[in-house]
C-alpha positions as a Python dict, from the first residue, in 0.01 Angstrom:
ca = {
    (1, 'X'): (0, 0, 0),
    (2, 'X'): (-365, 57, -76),
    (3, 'X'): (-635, -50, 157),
    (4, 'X'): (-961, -136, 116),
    (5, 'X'): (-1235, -118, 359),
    (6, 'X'): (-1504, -383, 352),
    (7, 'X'): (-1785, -331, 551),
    (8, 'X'): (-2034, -585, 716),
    (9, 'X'): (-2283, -300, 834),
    (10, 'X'): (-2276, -34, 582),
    (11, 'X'): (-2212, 330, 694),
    (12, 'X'): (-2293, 143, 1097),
    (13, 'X'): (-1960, -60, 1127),
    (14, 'X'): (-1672, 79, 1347),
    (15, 'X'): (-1414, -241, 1456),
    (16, 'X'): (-1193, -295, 1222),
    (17, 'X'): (-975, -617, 1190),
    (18, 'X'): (-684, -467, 1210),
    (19, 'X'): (-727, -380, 1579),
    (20, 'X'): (-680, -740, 1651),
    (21, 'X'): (-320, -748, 1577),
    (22, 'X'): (-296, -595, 1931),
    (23, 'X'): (-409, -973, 2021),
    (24, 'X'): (-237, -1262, 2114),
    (25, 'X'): (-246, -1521, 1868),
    (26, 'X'): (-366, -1896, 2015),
    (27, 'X'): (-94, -1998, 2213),
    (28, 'X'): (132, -2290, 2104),
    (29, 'X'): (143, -2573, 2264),
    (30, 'X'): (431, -2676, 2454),
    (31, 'X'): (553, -3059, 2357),
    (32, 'X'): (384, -3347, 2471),
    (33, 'X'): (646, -3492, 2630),
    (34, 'X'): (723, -3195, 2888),
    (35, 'X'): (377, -3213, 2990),
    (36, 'X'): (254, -3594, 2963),
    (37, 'X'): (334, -3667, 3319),
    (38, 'X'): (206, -3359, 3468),
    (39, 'X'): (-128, -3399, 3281),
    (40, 'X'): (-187, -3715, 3447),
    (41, 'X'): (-292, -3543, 3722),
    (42, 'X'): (-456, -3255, 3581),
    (43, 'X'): (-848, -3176, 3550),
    (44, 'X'): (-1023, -3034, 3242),
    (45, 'X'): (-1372, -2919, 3272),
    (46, 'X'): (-1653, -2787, 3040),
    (47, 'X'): (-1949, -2607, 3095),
    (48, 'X'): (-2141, -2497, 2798),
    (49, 'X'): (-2463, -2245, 2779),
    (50, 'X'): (-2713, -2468, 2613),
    (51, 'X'): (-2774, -2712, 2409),
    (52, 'X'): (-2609, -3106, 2416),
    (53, 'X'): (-2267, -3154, 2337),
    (54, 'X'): (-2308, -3314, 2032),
    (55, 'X'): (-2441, -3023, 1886),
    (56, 'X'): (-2268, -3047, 1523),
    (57, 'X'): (-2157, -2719, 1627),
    (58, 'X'): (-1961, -2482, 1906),
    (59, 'X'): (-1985, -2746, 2226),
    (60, 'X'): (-1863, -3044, 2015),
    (61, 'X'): (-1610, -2846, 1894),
    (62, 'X'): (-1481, -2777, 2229),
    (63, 'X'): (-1546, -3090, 2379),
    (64, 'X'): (-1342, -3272, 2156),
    (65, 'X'): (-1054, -2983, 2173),
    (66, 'X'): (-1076, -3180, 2520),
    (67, 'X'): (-1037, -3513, 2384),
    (68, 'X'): (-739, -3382, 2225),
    (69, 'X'): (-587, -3249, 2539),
    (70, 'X'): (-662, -3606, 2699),
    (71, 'X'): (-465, -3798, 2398),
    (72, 'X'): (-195, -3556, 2391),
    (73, 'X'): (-135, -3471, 2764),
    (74, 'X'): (-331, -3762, 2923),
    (75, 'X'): (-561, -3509, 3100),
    (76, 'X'): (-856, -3652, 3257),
    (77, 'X'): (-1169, -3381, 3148),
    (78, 'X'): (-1541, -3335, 3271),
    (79, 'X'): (-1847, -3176, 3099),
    (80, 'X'): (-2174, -3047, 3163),
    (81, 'X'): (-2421, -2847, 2972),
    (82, 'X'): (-2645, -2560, 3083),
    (83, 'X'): (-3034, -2586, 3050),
    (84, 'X'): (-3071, -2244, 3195),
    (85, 'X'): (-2895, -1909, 3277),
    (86, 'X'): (-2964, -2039, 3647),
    (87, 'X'): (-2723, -2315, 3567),
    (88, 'X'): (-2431, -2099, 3494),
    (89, 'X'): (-2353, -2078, 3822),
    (90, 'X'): (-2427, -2343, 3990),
    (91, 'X'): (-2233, -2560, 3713),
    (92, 'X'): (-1937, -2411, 3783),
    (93, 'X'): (-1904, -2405, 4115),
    (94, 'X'): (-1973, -2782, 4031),
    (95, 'X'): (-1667, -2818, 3834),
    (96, 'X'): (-1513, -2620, 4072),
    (97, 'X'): (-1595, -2866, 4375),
    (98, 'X'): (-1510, -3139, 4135),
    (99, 'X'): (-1115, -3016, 4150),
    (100, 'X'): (-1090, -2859, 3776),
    (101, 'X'): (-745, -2777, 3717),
    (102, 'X'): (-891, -2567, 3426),
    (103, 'X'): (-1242, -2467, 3310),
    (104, 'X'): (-1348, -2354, 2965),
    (105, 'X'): (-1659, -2182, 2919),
    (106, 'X'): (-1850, -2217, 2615),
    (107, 'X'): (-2103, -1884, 2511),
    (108, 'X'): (-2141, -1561, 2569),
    (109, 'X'): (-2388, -1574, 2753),
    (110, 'X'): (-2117, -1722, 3067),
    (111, 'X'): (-1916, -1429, 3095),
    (112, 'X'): (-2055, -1292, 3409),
    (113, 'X'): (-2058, -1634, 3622),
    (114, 'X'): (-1708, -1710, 3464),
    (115, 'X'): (-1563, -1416, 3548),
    (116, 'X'): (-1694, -1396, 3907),
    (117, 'X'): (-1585, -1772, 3906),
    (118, 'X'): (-1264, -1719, 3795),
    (119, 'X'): (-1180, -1392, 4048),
    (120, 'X'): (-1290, -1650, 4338),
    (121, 'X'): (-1084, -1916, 4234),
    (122, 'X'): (-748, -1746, 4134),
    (123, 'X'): (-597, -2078, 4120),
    (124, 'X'): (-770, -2232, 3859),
    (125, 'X'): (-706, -2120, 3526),
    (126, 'X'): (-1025, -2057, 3291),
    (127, 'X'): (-1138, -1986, 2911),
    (128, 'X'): (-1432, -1840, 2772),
    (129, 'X'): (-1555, -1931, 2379),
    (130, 'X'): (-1719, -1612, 2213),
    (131, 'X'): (-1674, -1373, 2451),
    (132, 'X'): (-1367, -1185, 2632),
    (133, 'X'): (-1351, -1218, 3040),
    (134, 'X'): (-1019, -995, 3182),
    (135, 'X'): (-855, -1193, 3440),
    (136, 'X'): (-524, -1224, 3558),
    (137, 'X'): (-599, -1674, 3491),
    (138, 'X'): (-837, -1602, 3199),
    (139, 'X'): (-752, -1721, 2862),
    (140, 'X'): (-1047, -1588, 2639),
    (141, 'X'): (-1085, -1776, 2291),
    (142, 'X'): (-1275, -1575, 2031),
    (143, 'X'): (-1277, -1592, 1679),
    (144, 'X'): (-1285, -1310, 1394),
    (145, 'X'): (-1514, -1504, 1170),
    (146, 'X'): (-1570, -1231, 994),
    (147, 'X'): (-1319, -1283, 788),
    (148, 'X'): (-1370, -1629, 667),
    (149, 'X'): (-1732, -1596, 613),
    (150, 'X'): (-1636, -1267, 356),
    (151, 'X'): (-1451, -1571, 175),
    (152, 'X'): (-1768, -1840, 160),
    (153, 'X'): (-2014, -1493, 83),
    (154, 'X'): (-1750, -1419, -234),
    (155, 'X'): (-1785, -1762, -285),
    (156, 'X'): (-2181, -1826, -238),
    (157, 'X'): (-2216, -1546, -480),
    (158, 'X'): (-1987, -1690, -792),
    (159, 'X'): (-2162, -1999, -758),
    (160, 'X'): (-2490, -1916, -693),
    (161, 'X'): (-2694, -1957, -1053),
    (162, 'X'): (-3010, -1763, -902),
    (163, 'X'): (-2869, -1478, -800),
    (164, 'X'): (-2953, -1514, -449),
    (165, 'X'): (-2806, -1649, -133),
    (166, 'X'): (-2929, -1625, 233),
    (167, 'X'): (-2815, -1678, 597),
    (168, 'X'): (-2996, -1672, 902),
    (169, 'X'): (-2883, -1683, 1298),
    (170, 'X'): (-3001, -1875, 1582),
    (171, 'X'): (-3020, -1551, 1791),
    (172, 'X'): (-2968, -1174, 1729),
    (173, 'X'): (-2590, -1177, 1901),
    (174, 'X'): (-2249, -1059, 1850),
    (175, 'X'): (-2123, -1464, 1795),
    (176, 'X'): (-2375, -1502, 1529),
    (177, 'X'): (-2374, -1150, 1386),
    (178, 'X'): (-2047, -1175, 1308),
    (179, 'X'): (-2106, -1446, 1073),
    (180, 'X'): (-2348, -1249, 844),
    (181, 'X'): (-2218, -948, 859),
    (182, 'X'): (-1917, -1148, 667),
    (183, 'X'): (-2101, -1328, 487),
    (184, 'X'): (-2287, -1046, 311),
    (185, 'X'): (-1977, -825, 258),
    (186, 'X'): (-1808, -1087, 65),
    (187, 'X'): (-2133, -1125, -112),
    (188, 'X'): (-2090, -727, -212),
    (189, 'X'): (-1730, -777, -275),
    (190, 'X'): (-1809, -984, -554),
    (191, 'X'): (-2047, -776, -736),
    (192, 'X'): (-1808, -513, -714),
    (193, 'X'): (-1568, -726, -865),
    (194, 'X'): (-1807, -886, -1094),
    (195, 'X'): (-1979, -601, -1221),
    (196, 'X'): (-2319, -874, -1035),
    (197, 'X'): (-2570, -773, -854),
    (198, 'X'): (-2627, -1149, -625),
    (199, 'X'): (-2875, -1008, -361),
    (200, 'X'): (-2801, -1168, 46),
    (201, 'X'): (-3206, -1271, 180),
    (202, 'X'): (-3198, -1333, 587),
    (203, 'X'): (-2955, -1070, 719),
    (204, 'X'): (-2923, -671, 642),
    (205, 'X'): (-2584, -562, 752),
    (206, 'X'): (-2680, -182, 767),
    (207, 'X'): (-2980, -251, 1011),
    (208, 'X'): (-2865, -568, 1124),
    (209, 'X'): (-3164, -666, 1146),
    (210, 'X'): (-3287, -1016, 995),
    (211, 'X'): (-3419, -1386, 1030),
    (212, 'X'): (-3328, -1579, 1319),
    (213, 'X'): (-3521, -1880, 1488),
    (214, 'X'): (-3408, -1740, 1858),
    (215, 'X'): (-3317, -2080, 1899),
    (216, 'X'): (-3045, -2305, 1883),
    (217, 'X'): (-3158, -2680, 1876),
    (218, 'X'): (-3503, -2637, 1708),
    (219, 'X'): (-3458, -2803, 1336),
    (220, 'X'): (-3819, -2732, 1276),
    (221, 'X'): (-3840, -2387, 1344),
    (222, 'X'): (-3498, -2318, 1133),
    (223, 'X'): (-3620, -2590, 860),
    (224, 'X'): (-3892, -2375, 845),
    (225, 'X'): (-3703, -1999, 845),
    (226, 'X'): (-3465, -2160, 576),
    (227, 'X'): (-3778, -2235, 335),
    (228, 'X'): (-3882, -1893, 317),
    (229, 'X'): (-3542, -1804, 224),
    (230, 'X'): (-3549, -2036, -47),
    (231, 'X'): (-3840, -1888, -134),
    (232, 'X'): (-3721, -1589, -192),
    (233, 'X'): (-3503, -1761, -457),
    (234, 'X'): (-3191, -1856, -215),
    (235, 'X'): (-3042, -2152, -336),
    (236, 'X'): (-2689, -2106, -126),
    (237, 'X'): (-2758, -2088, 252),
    (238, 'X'): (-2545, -2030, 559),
    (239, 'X'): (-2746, -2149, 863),
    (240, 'X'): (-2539, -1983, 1179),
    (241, 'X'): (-2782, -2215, 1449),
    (242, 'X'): (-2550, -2462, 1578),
    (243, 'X'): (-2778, -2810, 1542),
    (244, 'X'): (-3083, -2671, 1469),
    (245, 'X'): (-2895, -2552, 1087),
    (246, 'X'): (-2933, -2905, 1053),
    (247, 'X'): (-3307, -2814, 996),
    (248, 'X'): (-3181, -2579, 695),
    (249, 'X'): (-2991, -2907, 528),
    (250, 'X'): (-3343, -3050, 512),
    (251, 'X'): (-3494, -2816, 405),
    (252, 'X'): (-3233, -2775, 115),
    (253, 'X'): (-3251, -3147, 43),
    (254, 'X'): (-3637, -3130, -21),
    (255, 'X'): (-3557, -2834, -256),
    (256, 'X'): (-3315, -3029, -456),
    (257, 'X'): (-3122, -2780, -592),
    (258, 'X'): (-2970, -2515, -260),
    (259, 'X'): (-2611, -2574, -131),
    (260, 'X'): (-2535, -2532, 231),
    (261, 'X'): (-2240, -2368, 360),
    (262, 'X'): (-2231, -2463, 772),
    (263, 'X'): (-2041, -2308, 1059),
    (264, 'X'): (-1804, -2379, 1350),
    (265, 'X'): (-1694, -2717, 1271),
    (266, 'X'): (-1666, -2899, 971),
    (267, 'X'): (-2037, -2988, 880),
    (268, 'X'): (-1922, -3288, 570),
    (269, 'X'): (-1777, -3523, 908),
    (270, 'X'): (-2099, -3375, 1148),
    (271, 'X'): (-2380, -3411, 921),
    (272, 'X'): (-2578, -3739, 827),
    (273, 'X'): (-2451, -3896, 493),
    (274, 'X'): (-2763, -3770, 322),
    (275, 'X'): (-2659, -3422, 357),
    (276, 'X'): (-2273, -3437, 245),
    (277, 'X'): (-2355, -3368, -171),
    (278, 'X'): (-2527, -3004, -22),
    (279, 'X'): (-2179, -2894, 177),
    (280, 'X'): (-2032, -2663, -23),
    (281, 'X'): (-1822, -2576, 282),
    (282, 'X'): (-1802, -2475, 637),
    (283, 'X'): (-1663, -2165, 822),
    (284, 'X'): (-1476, -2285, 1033),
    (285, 'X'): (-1359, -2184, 1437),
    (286, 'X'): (-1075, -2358, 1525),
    (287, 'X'): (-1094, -2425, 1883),
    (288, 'X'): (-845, -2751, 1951),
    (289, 'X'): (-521, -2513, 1850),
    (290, 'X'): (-621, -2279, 2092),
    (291, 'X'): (-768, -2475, 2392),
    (292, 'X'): (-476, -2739, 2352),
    (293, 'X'): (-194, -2421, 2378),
    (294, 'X'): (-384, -2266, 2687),
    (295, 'X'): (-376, -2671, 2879),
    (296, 'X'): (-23, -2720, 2768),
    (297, 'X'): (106, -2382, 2904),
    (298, 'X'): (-119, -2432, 3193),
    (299, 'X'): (48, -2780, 3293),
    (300, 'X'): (393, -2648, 3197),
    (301, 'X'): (371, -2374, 3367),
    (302, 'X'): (424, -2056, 3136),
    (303, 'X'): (10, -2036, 3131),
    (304, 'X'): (-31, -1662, 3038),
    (305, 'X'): (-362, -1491, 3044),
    (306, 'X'): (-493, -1301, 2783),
    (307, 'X'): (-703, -1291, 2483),
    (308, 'X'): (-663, -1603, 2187),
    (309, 'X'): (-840, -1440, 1838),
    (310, 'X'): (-873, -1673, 1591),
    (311, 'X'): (-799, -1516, 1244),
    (312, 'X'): (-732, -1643, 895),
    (313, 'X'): (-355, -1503, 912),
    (314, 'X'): (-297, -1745, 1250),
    (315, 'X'): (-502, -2041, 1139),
    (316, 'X'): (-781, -1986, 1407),
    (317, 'X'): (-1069, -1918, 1142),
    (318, 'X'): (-1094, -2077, 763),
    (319, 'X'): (-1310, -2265, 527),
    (320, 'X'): (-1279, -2612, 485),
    (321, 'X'): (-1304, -2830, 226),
    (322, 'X'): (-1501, -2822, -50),
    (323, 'X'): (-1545, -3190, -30),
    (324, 'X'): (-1816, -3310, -283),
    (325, 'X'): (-1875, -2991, -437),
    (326, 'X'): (-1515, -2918, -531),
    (327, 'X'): (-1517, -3031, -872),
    (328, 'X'): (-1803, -2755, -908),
    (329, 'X'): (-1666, -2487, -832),
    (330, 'X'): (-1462, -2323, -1092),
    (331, 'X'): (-1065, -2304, -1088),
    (332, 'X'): (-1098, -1959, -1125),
    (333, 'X'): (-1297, -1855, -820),
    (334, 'X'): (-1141, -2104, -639),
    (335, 'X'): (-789, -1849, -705),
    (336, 'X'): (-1007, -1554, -670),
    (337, 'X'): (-1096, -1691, -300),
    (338, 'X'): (-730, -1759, -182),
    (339, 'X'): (-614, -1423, -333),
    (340, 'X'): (-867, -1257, -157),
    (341, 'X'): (-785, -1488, 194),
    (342, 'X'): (-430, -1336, 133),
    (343, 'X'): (-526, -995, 102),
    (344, 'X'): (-713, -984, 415),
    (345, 'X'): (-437, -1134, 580),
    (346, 'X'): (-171, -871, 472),
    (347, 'X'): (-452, -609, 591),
    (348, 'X'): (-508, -471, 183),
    (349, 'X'): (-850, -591, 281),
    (350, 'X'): (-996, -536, 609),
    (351, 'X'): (-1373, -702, 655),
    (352, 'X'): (-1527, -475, 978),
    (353, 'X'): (-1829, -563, 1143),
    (354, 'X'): (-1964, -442, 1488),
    (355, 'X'): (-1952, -812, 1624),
    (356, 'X'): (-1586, -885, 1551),
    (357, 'X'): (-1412, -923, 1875),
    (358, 'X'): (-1108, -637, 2012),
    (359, 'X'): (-950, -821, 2289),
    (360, 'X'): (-1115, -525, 2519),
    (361, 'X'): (-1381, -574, 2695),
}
């Protein structure tokens, strides 16, 4: 079979997707009736880096994977959120006085303080979001997003009518990276296909350098980084800034003519009604499958630590609906996107970027 190579970071790129098929897929969860009467007694805790929990974004993502675990296992769960890197500690040692039968972790930035958490407590079982923590009761949950964000660049680019499309990251890291770096190389997929030549304004995978708002919960400042990408002509964006994106949906609504395509969770149910007709669709991490497997083995006892990537052949990564803009995009690209979702997941196609995640630390 013939192979092709994508790359997010042109001649810079050296993970390949294929390594992650040395990674344990999210773990299925055991049935809810072996575990509803243990989970009754069992604590679920959260501690994310920043933010609120409502961010439209990563933390409510997880937070209600924890709502799930309540309604399915009748957990009871806790939560807190992180002002400061000075927090990360103290907050879980928090959780950890508060009797947390299991603690997820939600950023990068916590892999220190959970793994020096999780070696003191060896009897509570952890997870980290974004980031892989070795531990003999770690469950690390990352996603190759990657790979679905190759399928909304291909897309962006067919239904783009300037010619242009842009992204831009709340911070210059690996969780955020990864996005673009997708993004863009399904952008150049389709000009090779296409015979185009649909430029990518925000992010230059061969650098990787680009715009970014070093901030996740300013709308203002990312309102104001996603105007000068329409600017430049961008009228498809792909705002990887948790809540403050939301500033990027305004700023495409004063435009009047730029589609948004969101991250993490399903932007057409987070968003205000006002923004719904500009979703053309959302890359998506799916946390619930994989938190909800690591609880239910946890309570059932056949918990086994390890690392949970999220890819498009497992169901851990995807695009969601096309919701309002559905009936304009064309049958024909629509085909051209799950053909391509299939060849990455039979490995004809593999999207690389220096941010996808290799269940090694």
């Amino acid at each position: 079979m013939s192979r092709s190579r994508i790359p997010g970071a042109i001649g810079a790129l050296a993970v390949a997707t294929l390594a992650l098929t040395a990674c344990q897929a999210p773990p299925e969860a055991p049935g809810s009736t072996d575990t509803a009467a243990a989970g009754s007694d069992y604590l679920a805790c959260m501690v994310a880096n920043s933010g609120n929990i409502q961010d439209r974004s990563f933390n409510q993502a997880v937070f209600e994977s924890l709502e799930a675990a309540q309604a399915e296992y009748g957990v009871d769960m806790r939560e807190t959120v992180s002002q400061s890197q000075a927090d990360y500690e103290t907050n879980l040692e928090t959780m950890v006085g508060e009797g947390c039968d299991y603690i997820v972790t939600v950023g990068w930035e916590l892999a220190d303080a959970t793994r020096a958490s999780a070696e003191a407590n060896p009897d509570i079982t952890y997870s980290i979001v974004d980031e892989v923590v070795d531990g003999p009761n770690v469950a690390s949950i990352v996603h190759d997003t990657a790979q679905a964000a190759f399928l909304a660049g291909y897309l962006a680019a067919g239904v783009s009518e300037t010619g242009v499309v842009g992204t831009f990251g709340g911070g210059n890291q690996p969780p955020v990276t990864v996005f673009m770096d997708g993004f863009a190389a399904g952008v150049e997929q389709y000009n090779t296909t296409k015979g185009a030549s649909v430029r990518v304004v925000g992010w230059d995978p061969e650098t990787q350098q680009g715009s970014f708002t070093d901030d996740f919960t300013n709308t203002n400042a990312a309102q104001t980084t996603a105007q000068g990408l329409i600017s430049q002509g961008a009228d498809i964006i792909m705002p990887v800034a948790a809540q403050a994106g939301e500033g990027a949906a305004a700023a495409a609504l004063a435009a009047g003519d730029v589609g948004i395509i969101w991250v993490d969770s399903d932007g057409y149910e987070l968003l205000g009604e006002e923004y719904r007709p500009l979703l053309v669709t959302t890359v998506e991490k799916r946390m619930e499958p994989a938190i909800l497997g690591v609880i239910g083995s946890d309570i059932s006892g056949t918990f086994e630590a390890g690392n949970n990537v999220g890819t498009l052949e497992n169901d851990g990564v995807g695009l969601s609906s096309f919701h309002d803009w559905d009936a304009k995009i064309p049958a024909e690209l629509k085909m051209e996107v799950e053909a391509l979702k299939a060849k990455i997941i039979s490995g004809e196609i593999v999207v690389e970027s220096p941010s996808s995640p290799t269940g090694a630390n």
